[in-house]
PDB file of C-alpha atoms in Angstrom:
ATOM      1  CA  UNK A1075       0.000   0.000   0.000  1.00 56.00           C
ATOM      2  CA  UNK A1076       1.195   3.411  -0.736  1.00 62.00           C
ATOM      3  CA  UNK A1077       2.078   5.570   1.884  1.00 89.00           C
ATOM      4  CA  UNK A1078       1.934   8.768  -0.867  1.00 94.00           C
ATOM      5  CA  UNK A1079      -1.304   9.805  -2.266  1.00 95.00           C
ATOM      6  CA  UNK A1080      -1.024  10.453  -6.109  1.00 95.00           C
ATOM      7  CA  UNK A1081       0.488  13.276  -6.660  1.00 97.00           C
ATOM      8  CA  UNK A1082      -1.731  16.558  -8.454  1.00 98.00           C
ATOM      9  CA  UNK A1083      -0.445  19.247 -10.672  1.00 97.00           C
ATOM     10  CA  UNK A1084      -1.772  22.944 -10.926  1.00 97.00           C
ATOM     11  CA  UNK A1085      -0.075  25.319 -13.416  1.00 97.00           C
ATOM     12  CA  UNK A1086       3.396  24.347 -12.472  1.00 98.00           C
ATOM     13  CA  UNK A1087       3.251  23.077  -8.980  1.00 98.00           C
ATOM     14  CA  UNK A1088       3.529  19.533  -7.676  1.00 98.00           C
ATOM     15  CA  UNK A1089       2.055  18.425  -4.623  1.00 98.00           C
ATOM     16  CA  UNK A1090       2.862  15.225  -3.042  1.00 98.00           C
ATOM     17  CA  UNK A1091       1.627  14.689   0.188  1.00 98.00           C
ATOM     18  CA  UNK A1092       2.256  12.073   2.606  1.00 97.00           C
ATOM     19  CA  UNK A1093      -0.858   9.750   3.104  1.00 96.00           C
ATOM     20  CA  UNK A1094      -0.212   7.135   5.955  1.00 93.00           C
ATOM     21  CA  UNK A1095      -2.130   8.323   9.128  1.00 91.00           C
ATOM     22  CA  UNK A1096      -2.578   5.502  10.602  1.00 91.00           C
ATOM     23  CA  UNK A1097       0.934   5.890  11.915  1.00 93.00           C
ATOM     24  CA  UNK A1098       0.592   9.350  11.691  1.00 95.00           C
ATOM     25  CA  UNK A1099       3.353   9.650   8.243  1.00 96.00           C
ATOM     26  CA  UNK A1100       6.242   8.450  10.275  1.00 95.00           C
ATOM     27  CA  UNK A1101       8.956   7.815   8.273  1.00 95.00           C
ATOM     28  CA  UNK A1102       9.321   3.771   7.287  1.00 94.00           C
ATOM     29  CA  UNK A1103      11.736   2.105   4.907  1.00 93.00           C
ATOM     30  CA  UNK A1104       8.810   2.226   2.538  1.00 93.00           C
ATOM     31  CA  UNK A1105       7.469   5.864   2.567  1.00 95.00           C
ATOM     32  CA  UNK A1106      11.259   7.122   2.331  1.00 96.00           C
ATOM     33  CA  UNK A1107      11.657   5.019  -0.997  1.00 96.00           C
ATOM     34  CA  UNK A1108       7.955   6.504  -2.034  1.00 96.00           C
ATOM     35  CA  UNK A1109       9.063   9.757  -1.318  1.00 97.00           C
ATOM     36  CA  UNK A1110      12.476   9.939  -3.059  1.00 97.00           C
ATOM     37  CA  UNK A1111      11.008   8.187  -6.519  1.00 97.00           C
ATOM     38  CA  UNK A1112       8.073  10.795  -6.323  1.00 98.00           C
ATOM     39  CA  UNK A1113      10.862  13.747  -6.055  1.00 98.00           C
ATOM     40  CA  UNK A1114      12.814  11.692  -8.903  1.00 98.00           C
ATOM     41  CA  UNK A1115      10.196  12.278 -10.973  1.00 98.00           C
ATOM     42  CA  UNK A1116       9.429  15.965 -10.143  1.00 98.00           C
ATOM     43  CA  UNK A1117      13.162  16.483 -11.337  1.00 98.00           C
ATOM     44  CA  UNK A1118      12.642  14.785 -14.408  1.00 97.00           C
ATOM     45  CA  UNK A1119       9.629  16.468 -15.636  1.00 98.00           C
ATOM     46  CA  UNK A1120       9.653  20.280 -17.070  1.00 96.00           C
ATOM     47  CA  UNK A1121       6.273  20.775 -16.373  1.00 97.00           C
ATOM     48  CA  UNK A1122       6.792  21.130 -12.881  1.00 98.00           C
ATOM     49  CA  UNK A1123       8.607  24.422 -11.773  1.00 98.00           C
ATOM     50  CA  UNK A1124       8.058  23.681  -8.309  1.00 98.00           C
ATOM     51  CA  UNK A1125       7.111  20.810  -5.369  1.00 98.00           C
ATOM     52  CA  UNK A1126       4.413  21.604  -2.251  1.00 98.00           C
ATOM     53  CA  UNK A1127       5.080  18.740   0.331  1.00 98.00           C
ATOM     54  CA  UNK A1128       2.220  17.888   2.394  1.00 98.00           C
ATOM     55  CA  UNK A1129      -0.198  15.582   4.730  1.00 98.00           C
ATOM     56  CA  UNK A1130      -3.169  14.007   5.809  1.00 96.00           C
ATOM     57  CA  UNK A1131      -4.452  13.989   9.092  1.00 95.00           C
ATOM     58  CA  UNK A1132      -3.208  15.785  11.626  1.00 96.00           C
ATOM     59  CA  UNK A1133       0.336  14.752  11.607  1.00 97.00           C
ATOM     60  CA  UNK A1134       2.568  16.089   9.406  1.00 98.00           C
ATOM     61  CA  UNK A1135       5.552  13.624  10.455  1.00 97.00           C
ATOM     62  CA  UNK A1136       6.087  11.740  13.877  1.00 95.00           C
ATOM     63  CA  UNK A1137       9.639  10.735  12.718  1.00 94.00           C
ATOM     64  CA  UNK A1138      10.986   7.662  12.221  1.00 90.00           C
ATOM     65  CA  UNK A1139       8.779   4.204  12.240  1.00 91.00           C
ATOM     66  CA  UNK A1140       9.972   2.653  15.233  1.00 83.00           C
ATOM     67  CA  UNK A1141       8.247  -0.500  13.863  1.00 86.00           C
ATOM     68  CA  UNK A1142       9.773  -0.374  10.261  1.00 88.00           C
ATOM     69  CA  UNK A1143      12.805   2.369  10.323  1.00 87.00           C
ATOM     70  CA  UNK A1144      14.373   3.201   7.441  1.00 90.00           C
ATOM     71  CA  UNK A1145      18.100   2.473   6.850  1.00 91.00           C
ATOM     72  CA  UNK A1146      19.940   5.882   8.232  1.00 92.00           C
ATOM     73  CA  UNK A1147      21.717   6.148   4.330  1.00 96.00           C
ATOM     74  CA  UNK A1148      18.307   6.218   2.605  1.00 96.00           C
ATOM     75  CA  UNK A1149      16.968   8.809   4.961  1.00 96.00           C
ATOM     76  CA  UNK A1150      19.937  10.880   4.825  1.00 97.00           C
ATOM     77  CA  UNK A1151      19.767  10.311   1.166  1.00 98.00           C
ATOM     78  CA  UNK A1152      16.296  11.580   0.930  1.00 98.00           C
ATOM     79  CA  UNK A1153      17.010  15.127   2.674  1.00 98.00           C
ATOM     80  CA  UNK A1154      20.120  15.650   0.913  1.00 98.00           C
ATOM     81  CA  UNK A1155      18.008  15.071  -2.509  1.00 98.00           C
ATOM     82  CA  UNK A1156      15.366  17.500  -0.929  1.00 98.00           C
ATOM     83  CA  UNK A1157      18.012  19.875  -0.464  1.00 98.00           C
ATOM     84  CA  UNK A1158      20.003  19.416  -3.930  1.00 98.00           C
ATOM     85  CA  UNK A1159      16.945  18.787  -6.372  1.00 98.00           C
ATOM     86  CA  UNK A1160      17.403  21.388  -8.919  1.00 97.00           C
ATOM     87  CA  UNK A1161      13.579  23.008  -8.224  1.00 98.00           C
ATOM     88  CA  UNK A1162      12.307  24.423  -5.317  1.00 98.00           C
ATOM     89  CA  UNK A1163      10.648  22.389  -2.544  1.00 98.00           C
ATOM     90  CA  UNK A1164       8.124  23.779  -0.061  1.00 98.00           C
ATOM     91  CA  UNK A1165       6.428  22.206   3.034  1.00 98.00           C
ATOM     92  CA  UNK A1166       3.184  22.442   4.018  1.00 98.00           C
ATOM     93  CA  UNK A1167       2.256  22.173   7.928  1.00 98.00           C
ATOM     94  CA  UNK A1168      -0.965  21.668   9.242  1.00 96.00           C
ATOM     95  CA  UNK A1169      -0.199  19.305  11.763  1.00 96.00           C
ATOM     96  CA  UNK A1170       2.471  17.979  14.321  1.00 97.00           C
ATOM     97  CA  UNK A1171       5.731  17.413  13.714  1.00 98.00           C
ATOM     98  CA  UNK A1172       8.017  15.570  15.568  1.00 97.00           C
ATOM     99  CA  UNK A1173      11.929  14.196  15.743  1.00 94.00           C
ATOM    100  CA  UNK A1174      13.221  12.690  11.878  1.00 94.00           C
ATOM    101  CA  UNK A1175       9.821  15.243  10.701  1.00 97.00           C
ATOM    102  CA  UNK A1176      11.855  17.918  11.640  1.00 98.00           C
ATOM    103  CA  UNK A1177      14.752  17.049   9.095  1.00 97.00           C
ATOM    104  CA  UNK A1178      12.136  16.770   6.290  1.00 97.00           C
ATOM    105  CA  UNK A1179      11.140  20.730   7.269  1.00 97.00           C
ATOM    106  CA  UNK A1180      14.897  21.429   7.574  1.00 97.00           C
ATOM    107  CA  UNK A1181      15.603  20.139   4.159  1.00 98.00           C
ATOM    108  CA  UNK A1182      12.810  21.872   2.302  1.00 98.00           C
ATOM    109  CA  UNK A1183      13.347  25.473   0.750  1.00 98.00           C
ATOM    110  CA  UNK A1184      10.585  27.412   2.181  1.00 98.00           C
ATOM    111  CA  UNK A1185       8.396  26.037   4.773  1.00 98.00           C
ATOM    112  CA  UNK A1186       4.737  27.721   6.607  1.00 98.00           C
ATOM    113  CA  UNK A1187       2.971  26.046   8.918  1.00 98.00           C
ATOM    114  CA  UNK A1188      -0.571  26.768  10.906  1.00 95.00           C
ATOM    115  CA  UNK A1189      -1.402  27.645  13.959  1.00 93.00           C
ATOM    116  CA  UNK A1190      -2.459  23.855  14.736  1.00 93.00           C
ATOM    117  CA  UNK A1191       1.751  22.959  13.635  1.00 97.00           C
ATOM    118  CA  UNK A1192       3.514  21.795  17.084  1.00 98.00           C
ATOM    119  CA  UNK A1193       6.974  20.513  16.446  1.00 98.00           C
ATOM    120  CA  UNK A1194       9.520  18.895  19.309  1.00 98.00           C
ATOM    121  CA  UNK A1195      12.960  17.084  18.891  1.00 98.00           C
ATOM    122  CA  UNK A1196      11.756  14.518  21.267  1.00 96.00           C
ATOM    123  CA  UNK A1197      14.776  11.867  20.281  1.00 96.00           C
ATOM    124  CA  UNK A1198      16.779  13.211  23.754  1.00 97.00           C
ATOM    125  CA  UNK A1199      13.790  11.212  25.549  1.00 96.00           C
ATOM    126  CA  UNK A1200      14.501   8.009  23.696  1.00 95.00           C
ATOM    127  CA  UNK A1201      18.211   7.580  24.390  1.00 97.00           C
ATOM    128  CA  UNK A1202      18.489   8.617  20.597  1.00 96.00           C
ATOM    129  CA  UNK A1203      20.199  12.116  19.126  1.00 97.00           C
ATOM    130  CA  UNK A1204      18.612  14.398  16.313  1.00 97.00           C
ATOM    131  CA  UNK A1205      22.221  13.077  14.859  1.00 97.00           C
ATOM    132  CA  UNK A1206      21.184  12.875  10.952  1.00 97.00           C
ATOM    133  CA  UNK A1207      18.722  15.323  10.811  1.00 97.00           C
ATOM    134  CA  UNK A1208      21.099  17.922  12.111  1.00 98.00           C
ATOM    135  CA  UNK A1209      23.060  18.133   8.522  1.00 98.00           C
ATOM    136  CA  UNK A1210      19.873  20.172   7.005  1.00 98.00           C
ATOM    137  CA  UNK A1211      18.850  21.404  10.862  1.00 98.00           C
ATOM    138  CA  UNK A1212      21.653  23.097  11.886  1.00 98.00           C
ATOM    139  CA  UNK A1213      23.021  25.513   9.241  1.00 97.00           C
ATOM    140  CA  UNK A1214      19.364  26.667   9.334  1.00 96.00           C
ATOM    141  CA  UNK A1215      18.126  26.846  12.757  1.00 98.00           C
ATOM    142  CA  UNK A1216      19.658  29.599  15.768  1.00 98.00           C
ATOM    143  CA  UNK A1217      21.997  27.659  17.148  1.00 98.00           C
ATOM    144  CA  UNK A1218      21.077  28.569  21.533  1.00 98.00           C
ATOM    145  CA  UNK A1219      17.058  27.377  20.191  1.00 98.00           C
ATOM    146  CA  UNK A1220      19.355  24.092  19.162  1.00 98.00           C
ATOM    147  CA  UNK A1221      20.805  24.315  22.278  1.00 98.00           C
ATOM    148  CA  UNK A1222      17.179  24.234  24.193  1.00 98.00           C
ATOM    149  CA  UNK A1223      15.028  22.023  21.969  1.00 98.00           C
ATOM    150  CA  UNK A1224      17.820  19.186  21.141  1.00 98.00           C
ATOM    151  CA  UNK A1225      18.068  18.981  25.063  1.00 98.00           C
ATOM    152  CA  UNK A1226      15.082  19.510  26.192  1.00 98.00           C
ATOM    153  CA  UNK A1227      12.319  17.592  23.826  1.00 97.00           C
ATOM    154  CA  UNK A1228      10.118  20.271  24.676  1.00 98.00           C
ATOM    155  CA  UNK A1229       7.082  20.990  22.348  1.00 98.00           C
ATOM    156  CA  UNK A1230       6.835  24.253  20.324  1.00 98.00           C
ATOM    157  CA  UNK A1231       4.397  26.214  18.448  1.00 97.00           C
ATOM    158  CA  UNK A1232       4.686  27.837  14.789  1.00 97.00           C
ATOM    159  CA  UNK A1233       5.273  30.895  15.771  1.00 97.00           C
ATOM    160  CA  UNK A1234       8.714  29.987  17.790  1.00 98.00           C
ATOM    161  CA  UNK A1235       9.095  27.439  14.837  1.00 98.00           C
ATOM    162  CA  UNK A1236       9.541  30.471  12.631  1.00 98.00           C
ATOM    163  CA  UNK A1237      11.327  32.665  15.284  1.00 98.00           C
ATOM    164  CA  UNK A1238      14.076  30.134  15.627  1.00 98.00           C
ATOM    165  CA  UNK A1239      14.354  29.608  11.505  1.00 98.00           C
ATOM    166  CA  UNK A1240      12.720  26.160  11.292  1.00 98.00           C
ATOM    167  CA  UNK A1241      10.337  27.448   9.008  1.00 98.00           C
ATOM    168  CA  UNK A1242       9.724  29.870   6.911  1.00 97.00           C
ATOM    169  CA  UNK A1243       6.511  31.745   7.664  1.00 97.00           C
ATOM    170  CA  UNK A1244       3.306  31.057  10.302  1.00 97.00           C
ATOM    171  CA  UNK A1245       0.298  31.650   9.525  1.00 96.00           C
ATOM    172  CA  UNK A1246      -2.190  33.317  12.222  1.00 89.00           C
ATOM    173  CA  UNK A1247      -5.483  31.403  13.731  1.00 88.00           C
ATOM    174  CA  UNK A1248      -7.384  33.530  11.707  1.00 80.00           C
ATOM    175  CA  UNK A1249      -5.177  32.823   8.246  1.00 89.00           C
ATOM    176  CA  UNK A1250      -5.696  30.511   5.471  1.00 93.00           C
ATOM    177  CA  UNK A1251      -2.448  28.429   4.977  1.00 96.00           C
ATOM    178  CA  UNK A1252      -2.938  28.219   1.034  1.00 96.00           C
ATOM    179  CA  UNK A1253      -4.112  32.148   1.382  1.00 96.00           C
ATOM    180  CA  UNK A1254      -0.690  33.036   2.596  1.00 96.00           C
ATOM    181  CA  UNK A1255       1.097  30.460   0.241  1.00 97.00           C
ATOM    182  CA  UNK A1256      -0.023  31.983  -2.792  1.00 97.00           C
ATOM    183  CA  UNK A1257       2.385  35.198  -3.301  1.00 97.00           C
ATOM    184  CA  UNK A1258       5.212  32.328  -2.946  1.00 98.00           C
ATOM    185  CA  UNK A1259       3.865  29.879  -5.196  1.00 98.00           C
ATOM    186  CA  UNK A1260       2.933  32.529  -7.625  1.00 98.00           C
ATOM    187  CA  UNK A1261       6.831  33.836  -7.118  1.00 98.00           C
ATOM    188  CA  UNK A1262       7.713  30.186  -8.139  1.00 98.00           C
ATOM    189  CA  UNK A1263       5.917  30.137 -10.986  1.00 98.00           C
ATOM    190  CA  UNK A1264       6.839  33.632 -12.389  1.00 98.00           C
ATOM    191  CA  UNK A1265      10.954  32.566 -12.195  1.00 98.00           C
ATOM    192  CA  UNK A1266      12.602  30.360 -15.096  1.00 97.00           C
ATOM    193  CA  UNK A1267      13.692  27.404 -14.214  1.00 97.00           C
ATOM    194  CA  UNK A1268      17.298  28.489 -14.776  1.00 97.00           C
ATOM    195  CA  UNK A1269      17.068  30.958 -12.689  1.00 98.00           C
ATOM    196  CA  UNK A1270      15.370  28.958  -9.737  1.00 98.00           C
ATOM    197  CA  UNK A1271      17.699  25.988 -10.189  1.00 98.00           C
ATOM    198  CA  UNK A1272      20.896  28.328  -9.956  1.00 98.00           C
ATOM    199  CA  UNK A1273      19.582  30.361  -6.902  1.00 98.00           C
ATOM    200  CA  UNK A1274      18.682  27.586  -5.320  1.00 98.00           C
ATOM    201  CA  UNK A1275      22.169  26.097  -5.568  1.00 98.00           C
ATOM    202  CA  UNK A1276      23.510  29.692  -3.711  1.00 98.00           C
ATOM    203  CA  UNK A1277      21.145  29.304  -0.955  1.00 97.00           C
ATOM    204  CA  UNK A1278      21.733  25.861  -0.035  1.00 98.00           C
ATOM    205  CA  UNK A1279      25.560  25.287  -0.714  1.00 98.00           C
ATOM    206  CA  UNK A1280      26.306  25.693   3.086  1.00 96.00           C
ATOM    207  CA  UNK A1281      23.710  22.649   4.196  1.00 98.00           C
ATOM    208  CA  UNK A1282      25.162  20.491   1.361  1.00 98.00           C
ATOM    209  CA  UNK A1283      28.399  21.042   2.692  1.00 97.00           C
ATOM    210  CA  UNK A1284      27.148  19.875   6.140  1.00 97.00           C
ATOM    211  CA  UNK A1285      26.087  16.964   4.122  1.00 98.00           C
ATOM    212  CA  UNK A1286      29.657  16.505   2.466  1.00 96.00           C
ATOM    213  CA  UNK A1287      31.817  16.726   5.737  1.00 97.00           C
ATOM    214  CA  UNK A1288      29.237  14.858   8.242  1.00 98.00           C
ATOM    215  CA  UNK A1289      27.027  12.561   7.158  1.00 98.00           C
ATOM    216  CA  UNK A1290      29.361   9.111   7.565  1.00 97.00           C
ATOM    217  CA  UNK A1291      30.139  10.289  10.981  1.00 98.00           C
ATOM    218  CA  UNK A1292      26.309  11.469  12.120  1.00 98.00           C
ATOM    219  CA  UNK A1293      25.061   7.823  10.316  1.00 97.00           C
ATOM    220  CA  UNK A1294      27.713   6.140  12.561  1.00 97.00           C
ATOM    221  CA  UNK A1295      26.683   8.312  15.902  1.00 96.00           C
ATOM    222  CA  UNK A1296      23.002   7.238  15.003  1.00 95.00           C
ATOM    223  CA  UNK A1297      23.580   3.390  14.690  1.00 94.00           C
ATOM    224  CA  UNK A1298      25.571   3.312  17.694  1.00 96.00           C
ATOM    225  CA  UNK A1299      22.700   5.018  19.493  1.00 95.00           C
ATOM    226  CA  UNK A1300      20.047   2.723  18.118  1.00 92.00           C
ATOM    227  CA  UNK A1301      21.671  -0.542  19.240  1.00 94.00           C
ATOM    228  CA  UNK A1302      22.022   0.726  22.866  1.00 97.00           C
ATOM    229  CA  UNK A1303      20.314  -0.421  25.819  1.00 97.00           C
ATOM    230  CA  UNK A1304      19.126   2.938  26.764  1.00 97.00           C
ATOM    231  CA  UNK A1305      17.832   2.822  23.247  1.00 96.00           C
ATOM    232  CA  UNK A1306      16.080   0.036  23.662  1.00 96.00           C
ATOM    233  CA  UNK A1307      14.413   0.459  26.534  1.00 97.00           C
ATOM    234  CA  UNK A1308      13.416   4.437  25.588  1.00 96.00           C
ATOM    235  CA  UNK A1309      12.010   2.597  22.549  1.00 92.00           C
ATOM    236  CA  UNK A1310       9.955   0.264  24.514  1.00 95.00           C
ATOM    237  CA  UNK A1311       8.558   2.692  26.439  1.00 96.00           C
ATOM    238  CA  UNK A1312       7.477   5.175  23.771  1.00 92.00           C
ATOM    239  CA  UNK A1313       5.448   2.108  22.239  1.00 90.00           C
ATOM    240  CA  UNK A1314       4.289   0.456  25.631  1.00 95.00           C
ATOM    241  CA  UNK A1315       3.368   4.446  26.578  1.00 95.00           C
ATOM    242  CA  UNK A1316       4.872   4.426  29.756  1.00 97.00           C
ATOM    243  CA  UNK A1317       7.816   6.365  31.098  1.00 97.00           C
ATOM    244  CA  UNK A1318      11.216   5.455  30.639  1.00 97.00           C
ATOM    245  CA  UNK A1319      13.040   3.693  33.417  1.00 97.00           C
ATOM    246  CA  UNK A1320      15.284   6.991  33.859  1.00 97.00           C
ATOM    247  CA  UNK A1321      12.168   8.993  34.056  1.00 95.00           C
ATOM    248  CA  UNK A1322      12.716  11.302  37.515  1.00 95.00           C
TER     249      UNK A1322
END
């Protein structure tokens, strides 16, 4: 079963939006692989100038599936394609977003989000690390909110979301998210491809090069993690819902 829904096209822009709610679009072996072919195929075609990457339900991302996790290469592969497809990339945020989410928002070009967005880097609380999601996270975000949220797993609003540089703009409870996305969707479509591909490669040269010097090291720092006992039992927890045994 498909954990995209098929993707629609209006006057440029390609939306794909991540359909699995049922464990609320976390990020298995299987949607990663969905997700990359979909954003192959956005690069290939020259009718789209531009991708919107969205949800259903009311969970934009939960992170990785603890049940079926994807291998840490294809997910760091997937954000570093986000980041060097040639075309712009743009979230849409209606929902939560939690932990590996947070890499997807990270690696997207321009991101808004609604007032019913929370967002938390909750890994600290699993005996895990943000470890691979900081290569598009942290030559994005201010680094003393890094300092706070990687620690603290504490939950955050859009507003602070946009404060800190996590996204790009918040909508208001009395805003339409598609209402405020329109003057950037219409900015897409009124720049050549040429010119979007080539800006885009100036704006994002400094999170690739995260991705050139780190990413062995962060995949390494992640395994590690995820074979530990603290990891294990933080992950047996989460799914039992019950506290952690280091829980004070």
């Amino acid at each position: 079963m498909s954990r995209l829904a098929p993707p629609t096209h209006d006057r440029g822009i390609t939306t794909l939006t991540l359909d699995s709610p049922a464990n609320r679009n976390a990020l298995s072996a299987a949607l990663v692989d969905e997700l990359a072919t979909a954003l192959d195929d956005c690069a290939a075609d020259d009718t789209v100038r531009a991708v919107v990457l969205t949800h259903t339900g009311n969970t934009f991302c939960a992170g990785a599936d603890l049940t079926a996790p994807p291998d840490p290469h294809a997910l760091v592969a997937l954000m570093r394609q986000i980041v060097a497809v040639p075309k712009p990339v743009v979230a849409r945020v209606t929902g939560h977003v939690r932990a590996g989410g947070l890499g997807l928002l990270g690696a997207c070009d321009i991101s808004a989000a609604g007032p019913g967005a929370t967002f938390a880097l909750t890994e600290s609380r699993l005996g895990l690390a943000p470890a691979v999601i900081s290569l598009p996270l942290l030559p994005r975000i201010d680094p003393r909110a890094a300092d706070r949220y990687y620690l603290t797993g504490e939950r955050f609003d859009a507003t602070e979301a946009a404060r800190i540089g996590l996204i790009t703009l918040a909508t208001g409870p009395a805003e339409d998210i598609d209402m405020a996305l329109v003057p950037v969707l219409d900015g897409l479509r009124k720049a050549s491809p040429q010119g979007l591909a080539a800006s885009k490669e100036l704006v994002t040269a400094t999170v690739l090069k995260s991705f050139d010097q780190h990413a062995e090291d962060l995949i390494a720092r992640s395994a590690a993690l995820f074979a530990s006992a603290e990891a294990r039992e933080g992950m047996t927890a989460f799914l039992e819902r019950r506290d952690p045994a280091w829980a004070l």
